[in-house]
Short mmCIF file of N, CA and C in Angstrom, two decimals:
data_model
loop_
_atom_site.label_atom_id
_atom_site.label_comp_id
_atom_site.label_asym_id
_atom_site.label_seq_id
_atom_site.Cartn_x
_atom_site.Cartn_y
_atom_site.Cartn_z
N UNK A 1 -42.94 175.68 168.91
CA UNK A 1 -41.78 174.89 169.03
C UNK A 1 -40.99 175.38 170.24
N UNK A 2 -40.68 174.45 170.56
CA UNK A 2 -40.15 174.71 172.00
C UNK A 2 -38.68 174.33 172.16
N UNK A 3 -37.67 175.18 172.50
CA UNK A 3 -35.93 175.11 172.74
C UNK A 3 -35.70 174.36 173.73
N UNK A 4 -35.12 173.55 173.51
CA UNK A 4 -34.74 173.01 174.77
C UNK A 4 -32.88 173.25 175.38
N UNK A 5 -33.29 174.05 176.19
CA UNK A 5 -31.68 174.84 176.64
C UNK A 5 -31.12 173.10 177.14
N UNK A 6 -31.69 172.57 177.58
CA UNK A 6 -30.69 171.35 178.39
C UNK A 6 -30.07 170.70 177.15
N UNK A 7 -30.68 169.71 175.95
CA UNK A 7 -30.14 169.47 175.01
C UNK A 7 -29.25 170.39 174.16
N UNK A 8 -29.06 171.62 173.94
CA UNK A 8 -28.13 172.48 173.46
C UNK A 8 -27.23 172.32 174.19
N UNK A 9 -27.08 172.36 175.75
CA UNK A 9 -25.67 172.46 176.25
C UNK A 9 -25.41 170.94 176.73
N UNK A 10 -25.98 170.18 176.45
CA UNK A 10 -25.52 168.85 176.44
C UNK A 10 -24.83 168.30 174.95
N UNK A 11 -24.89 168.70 174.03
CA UNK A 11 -24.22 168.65 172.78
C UNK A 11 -23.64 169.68 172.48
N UNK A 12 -23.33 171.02 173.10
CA UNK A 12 -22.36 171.49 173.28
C UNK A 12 -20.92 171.00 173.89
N UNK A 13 -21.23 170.75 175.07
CA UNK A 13 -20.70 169.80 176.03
C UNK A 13 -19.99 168.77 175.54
N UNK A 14 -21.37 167.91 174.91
CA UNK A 14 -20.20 166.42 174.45
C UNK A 14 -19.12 167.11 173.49
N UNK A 15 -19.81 167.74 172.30
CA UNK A 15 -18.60 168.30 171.28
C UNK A 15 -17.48 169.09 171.92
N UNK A 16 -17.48 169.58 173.09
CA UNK A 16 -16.13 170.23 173.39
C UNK A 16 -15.39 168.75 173.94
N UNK A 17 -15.97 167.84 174.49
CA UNK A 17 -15.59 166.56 175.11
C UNK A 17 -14.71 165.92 174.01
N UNK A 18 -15.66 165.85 173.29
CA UNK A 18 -15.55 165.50 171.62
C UNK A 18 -14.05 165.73 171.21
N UNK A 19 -14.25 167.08 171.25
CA UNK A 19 -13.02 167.82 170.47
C UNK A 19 -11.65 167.88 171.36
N UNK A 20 -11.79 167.67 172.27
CA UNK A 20 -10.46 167.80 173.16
C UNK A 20 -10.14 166.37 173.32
N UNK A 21 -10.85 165.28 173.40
CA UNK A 21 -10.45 163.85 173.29
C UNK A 21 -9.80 163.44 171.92
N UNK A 22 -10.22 164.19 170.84
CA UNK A 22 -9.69 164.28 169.21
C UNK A 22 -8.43 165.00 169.47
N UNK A 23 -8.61 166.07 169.88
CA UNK A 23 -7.19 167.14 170.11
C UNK A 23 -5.51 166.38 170.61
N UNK A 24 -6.40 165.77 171.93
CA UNK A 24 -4.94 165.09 172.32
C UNK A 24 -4.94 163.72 171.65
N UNK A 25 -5.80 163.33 171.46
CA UNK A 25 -5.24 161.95 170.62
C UNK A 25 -5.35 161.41 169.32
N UNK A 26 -6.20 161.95 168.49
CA UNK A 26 -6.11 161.86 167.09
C UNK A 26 -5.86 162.85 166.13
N UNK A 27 -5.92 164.20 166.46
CA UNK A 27 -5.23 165.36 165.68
C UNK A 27 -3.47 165.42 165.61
N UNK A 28 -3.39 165.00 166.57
CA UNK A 28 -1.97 165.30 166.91
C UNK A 28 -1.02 164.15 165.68
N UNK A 29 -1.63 163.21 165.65
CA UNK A 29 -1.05 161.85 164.88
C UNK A 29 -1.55 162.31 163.29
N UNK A 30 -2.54 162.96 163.32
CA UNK A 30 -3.47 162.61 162.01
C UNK A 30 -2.44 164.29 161.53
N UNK A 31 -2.07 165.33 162.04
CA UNK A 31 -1.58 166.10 161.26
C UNK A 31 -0.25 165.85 160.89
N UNK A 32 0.51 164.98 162.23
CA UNK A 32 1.64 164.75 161.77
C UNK A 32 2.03 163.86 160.52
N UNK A 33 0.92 162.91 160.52
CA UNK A 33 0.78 162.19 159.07
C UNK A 33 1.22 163.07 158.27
N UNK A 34 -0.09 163.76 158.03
CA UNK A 34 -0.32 165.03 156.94
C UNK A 34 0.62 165.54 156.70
N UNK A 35 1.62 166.06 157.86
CA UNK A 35 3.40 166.97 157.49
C UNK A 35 3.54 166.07 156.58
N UNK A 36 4.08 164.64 157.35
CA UNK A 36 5.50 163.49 156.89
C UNK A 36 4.40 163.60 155.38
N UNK A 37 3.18 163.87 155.15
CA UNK A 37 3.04 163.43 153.40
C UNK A 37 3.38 164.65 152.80
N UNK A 38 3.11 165.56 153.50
CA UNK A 38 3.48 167.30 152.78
C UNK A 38 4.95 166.83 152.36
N UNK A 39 5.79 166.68 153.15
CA UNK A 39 7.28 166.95 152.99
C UNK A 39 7.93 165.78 152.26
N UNK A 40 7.01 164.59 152.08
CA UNK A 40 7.52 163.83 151.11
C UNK A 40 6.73 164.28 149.73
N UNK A 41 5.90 164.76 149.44
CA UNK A 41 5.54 165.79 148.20
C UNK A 41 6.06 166.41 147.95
N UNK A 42 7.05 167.35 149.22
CA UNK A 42 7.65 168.30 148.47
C UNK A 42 9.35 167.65 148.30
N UNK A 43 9.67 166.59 148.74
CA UNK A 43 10.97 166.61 148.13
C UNK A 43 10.78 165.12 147.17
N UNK A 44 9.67 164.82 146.84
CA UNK A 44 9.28 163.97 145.66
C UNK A 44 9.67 165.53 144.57
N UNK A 45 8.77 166.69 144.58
CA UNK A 45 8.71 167.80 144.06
C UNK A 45 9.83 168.03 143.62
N UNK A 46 10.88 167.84 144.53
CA UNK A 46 12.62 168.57 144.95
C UNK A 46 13.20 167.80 143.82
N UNK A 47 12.88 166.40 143.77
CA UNK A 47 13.69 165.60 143.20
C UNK A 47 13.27 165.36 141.73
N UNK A 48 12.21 165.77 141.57
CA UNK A 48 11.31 165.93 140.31
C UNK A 48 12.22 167.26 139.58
N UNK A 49 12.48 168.51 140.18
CA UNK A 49 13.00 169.08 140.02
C UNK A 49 14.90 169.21 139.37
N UNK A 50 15.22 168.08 140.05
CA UNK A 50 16.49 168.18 140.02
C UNK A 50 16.59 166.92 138.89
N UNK A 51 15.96 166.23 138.80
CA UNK A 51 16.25 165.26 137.62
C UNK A 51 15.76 166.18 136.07
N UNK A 52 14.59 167.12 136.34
CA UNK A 52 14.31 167.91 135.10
C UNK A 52 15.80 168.35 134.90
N UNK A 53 15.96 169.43 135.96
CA UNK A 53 17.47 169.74 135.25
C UNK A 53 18.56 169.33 135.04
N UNK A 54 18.80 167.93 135.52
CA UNK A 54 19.99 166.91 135.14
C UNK A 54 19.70 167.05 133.66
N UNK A 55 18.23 166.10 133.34
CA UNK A 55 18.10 165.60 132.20
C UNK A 55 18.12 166.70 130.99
N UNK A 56 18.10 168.17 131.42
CA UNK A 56 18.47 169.04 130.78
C UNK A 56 19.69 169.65 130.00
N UNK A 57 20.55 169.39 131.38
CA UNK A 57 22.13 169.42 131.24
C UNK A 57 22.71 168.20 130.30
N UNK A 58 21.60 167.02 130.80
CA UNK A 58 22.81 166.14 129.56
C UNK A 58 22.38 165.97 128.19
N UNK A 59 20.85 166.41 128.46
CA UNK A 59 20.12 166.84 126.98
C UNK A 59 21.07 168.03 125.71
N UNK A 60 21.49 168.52 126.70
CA UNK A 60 22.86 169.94 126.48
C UNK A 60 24.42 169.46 126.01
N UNK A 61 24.31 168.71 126.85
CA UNK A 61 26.08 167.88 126.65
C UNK A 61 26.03 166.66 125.52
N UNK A 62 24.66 166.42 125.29
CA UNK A 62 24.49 165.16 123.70
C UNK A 62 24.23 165.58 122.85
N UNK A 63 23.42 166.64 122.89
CA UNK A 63 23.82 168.21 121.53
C UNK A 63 25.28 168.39 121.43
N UNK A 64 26.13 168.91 122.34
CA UNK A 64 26.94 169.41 121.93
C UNK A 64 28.21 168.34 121.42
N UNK A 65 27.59 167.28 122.04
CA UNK A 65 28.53 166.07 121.75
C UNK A 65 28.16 165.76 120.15
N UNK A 66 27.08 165.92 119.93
CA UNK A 66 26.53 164.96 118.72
C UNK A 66 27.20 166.41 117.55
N UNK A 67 27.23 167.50 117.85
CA UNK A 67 27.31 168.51 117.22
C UNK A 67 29.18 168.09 117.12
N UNK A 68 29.42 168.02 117.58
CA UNK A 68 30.89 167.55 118.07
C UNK A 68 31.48 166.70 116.95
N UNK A 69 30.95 165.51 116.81
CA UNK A 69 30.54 164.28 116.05
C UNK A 69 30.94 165.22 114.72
N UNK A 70 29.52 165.71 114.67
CA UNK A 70 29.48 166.06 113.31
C UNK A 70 30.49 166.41 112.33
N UNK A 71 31.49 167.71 113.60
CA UNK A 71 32.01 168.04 112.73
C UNK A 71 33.23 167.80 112.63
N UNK A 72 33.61 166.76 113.38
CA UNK A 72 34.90 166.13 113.33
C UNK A 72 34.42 164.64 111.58
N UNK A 73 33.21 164.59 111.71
CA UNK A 73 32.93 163.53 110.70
C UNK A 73 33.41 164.54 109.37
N UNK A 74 32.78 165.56 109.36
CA UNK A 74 33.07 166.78 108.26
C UNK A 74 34.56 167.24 108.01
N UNK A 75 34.87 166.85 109.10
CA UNK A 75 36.46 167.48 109.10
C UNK A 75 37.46 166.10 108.17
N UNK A 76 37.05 164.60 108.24
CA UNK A 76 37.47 163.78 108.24
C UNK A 76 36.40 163.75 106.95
N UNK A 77 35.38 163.89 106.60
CA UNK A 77 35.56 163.46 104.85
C UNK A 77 36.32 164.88 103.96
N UNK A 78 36.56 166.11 104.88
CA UNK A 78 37.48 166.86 104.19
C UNK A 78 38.51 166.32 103.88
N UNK A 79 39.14 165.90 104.72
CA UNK A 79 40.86 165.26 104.46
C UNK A 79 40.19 164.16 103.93
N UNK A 80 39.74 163.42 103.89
CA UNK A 80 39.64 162.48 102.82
C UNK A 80 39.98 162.91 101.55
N UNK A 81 39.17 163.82 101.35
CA UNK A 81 38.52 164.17 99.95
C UNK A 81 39.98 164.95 99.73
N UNK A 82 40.30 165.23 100.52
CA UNK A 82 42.30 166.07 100.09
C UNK A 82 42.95 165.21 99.80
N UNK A 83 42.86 164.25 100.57
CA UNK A 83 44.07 163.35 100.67
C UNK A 83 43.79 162.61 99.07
N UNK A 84 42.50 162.34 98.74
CA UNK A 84 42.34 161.59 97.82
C UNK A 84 42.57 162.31 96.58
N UNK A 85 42.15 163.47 96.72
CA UNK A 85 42.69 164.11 95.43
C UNK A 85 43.91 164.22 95.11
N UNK A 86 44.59 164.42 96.39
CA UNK A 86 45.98 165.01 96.30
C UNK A 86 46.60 163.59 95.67
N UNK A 87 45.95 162.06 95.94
CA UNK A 87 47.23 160.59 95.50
C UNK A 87 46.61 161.13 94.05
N UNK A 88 45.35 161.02 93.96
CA UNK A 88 44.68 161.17 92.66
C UNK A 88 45.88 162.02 91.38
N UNK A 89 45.61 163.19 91.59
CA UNK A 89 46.93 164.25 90.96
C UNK A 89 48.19 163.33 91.49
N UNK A 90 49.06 162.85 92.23
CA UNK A 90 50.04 161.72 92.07
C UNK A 90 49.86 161.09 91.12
N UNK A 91 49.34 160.12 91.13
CA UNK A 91 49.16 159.42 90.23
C UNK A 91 49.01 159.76 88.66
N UNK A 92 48.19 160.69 88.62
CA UNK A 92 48.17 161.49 87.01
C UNK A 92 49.85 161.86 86.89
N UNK A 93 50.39 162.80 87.81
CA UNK A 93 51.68 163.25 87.67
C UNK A 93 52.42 161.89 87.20
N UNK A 94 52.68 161.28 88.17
CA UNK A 94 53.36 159.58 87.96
C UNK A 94 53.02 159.15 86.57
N UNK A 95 51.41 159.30 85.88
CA UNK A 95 51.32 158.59 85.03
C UNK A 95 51.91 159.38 83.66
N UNK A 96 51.82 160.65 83.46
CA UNK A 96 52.50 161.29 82.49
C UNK A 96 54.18 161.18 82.74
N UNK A 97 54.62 161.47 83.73
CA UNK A 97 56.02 160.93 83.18
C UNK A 97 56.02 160.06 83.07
N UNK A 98 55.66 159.03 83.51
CA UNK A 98 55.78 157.45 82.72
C UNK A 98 55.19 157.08 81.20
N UNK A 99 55.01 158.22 81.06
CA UNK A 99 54.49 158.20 79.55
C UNK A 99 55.18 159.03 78.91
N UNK A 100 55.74 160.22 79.37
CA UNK A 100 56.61 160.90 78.49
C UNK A 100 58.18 160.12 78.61
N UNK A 101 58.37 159.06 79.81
CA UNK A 101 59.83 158.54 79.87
C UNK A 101 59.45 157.17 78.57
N UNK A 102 58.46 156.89 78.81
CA UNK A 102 58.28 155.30 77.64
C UNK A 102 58.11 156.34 76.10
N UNK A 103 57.45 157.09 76.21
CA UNK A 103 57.67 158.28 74.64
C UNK A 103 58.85 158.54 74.06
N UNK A 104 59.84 159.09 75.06
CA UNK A 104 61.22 159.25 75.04
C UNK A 104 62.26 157.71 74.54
N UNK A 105 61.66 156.92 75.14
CA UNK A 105 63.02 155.56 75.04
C UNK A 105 62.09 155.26 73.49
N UNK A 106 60.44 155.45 73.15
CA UNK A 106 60.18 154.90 72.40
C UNK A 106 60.92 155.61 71.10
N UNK A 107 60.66 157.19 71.47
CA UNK A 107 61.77 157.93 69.97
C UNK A 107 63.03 157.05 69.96
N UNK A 108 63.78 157.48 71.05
CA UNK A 108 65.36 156.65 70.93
C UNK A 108 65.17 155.45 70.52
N UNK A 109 64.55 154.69 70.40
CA UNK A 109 64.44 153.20 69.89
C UNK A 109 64.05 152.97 68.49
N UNK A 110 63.41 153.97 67.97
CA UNK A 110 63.45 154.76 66.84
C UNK A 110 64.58 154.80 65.93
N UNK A 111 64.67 155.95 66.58
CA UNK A 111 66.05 156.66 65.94
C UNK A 111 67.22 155.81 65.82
N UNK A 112 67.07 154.78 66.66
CA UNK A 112 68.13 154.02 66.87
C UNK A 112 68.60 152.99 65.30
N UNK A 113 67.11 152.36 65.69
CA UNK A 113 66.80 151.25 64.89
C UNK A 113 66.55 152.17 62.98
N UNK A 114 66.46 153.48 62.70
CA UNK A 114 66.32 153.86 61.74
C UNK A 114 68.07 154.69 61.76
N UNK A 115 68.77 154.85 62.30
CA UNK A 115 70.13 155.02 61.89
C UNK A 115 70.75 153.28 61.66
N UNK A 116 70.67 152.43 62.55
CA UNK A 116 71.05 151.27 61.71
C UNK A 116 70.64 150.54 60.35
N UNK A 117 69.00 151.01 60.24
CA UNK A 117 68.54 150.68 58.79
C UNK A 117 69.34 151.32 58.36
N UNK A 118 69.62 152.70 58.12
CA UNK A 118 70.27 153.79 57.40
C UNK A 118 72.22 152.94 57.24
N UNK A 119 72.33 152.75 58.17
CA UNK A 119 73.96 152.35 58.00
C UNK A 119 73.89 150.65 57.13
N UNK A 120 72.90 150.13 57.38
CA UNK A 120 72.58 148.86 56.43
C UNK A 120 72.58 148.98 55.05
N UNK A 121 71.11 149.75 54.74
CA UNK A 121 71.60 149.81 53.56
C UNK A 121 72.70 150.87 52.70
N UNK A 122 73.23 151.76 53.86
CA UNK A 122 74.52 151.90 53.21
C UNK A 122 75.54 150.75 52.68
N UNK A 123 75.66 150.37 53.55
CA UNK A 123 76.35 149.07 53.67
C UNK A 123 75.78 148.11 52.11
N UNK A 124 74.37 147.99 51.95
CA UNK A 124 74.53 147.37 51.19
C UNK A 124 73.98 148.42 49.55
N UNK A 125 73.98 149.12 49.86
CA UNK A 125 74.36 150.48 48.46
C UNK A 125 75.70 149.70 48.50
N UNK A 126 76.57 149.84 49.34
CA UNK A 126 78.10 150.16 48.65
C UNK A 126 78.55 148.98 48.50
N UNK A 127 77.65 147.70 48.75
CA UNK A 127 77.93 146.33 48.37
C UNK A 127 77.52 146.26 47.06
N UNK A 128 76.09 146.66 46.53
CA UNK A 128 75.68 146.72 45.16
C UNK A 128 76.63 147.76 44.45
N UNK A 129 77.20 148.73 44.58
CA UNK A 129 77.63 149.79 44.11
C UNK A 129 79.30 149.10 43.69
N UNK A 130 79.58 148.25 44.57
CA UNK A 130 80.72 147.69 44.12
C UNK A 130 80.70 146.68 43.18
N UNK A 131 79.67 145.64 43.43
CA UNK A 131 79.23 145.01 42.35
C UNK A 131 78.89 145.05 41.07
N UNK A 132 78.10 146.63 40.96
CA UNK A 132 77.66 147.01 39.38
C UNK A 132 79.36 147.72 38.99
N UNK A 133 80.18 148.22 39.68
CA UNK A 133 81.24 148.37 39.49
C UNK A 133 81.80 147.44 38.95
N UNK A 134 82.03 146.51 39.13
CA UNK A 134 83.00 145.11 38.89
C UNK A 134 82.23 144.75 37.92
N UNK A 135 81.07 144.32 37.46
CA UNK A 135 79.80 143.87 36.34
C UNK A 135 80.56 145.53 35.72
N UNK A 136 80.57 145.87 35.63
CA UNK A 136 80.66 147.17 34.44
C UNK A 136 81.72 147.27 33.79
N UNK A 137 82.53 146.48 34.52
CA UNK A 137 83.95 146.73 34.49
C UNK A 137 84.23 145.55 33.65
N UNK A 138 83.47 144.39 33.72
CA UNK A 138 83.79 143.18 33.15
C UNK A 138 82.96 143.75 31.72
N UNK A 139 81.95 143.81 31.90
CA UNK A 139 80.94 144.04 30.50
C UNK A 139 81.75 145.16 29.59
N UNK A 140 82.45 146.00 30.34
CA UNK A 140 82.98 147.28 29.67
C UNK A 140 83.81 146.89 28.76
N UNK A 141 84.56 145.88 28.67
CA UNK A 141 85.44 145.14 27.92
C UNK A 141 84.56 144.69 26.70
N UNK A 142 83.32 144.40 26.96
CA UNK A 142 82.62 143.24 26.22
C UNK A 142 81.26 143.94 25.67
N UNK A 143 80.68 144.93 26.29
CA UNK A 143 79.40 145.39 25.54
C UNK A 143 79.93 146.77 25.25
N UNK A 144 78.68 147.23 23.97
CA UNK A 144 78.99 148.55 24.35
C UNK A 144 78.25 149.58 25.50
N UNK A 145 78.22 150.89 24.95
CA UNK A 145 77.49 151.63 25.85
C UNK A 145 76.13 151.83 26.19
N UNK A 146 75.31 151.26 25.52
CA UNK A 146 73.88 151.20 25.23
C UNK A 146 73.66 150.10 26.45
N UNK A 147 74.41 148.95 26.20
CA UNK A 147 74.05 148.03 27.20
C UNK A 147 74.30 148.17 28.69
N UNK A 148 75.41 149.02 28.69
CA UNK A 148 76.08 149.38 30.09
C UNK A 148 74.78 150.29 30.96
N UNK A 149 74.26 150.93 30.29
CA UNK A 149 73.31 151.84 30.58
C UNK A 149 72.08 151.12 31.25
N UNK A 150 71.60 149.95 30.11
CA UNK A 150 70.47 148.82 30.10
C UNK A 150 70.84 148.02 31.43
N UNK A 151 72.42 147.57 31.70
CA UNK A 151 72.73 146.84 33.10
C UNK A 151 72.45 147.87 34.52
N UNK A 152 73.60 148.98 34.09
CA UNK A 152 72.95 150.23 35.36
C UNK A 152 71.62 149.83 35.71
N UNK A 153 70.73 150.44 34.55
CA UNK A 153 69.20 150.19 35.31
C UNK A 153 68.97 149.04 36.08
N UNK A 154 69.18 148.42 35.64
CA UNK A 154 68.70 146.96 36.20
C UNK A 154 69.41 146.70 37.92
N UNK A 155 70.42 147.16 37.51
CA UNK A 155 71.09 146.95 39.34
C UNK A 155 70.56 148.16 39.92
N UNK A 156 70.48 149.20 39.55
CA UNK A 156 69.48 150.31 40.64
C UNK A 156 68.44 149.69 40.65
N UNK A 157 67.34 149.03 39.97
CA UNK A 157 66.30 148.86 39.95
C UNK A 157 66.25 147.80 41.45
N UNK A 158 67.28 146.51 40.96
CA UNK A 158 67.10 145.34 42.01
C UNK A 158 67.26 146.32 43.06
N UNK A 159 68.37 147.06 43.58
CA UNK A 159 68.66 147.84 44.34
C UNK A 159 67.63 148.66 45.09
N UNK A 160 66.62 149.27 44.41
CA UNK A 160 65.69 149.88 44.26
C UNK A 160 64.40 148.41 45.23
N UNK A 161 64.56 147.79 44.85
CA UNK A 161 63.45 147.03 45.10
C UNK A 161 64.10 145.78 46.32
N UNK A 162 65.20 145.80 46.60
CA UNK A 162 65.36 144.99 47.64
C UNK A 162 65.49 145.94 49.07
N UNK A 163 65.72 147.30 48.89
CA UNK A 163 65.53 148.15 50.13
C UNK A 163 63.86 148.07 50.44
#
């Protein structure tokens, strides 16, 4: 096999031809491509970056908001639950004196109405009492004592039985 020195440095040749015609006119364009895509990767990257940690921070601030929430909701069925107890006990309070004031007028209304029975039939004791008086007084003339006794009963008795 036989070298052939002329074809080696004739494709040596073209390829340096090659490469310096590439050098000034298509490397130069073709790397600068390559930057402008590097540097939009890296601030695609940048911005990839900075939205992770936005979305972090407000991931942070809706916790603490929602946590927030919570315990203002907690705070507000507390006072509820005060407030409601507290009309609750009102109302019980309210409802026993209104039961010990209607208890009270109900004794006095009582007492009232059982001192006027009481003065009634005084009243009418001393209406009968005057009556068997006057009947005793008439009969006394006219019966004897056996009967006076027999009338007594009989007017305590009515007496007895119209109270």
């Amino acid at each position: 096999m036989k070298v052939l020195w002329e074809n080696i440095l004739i494709t040596m040749l073209s390829f340096g031809i090659l490469y310096w015609l590439l050098n000034k006119y298509a490397f130069s364009k073709l790397f600068a491509i390559m930057e402008q895509r590097r540097e939009m990767v890296r601030s695609q990257l940048e911005e990839a970056k900075q939205s992770k940690e936005q979305a972090a921070v407000f991931v942070e601030e809706q916790k603490a908001a929602l946590k927030q929430a919570r315990q203002e909701a907690l705070e507000i069925i507390e006072t509820s639950r005060q407030i409601s107890s507290k009309q609750a006990k009102d109302l019980l309070d309210q409802a026993k004196l209104d039961a010990a004031r209607i208890k009270d007028e109900a004794l006095r209304d009582i007492e009232s109405e059982k001192q006027n029975a009481v003065e009634a039939l005084r009243g009418e004791i001393g209406a009968f009492s005057v009556q068997i008086a006057s009947k005793l007084i008439e009969r006394e003339v006219e019966v004897n004592p056996a009967e006076q006794e027999k009338l007594v009963s009989q007017y305590l008795n009515k007496v007895g039985s119209q109270s």
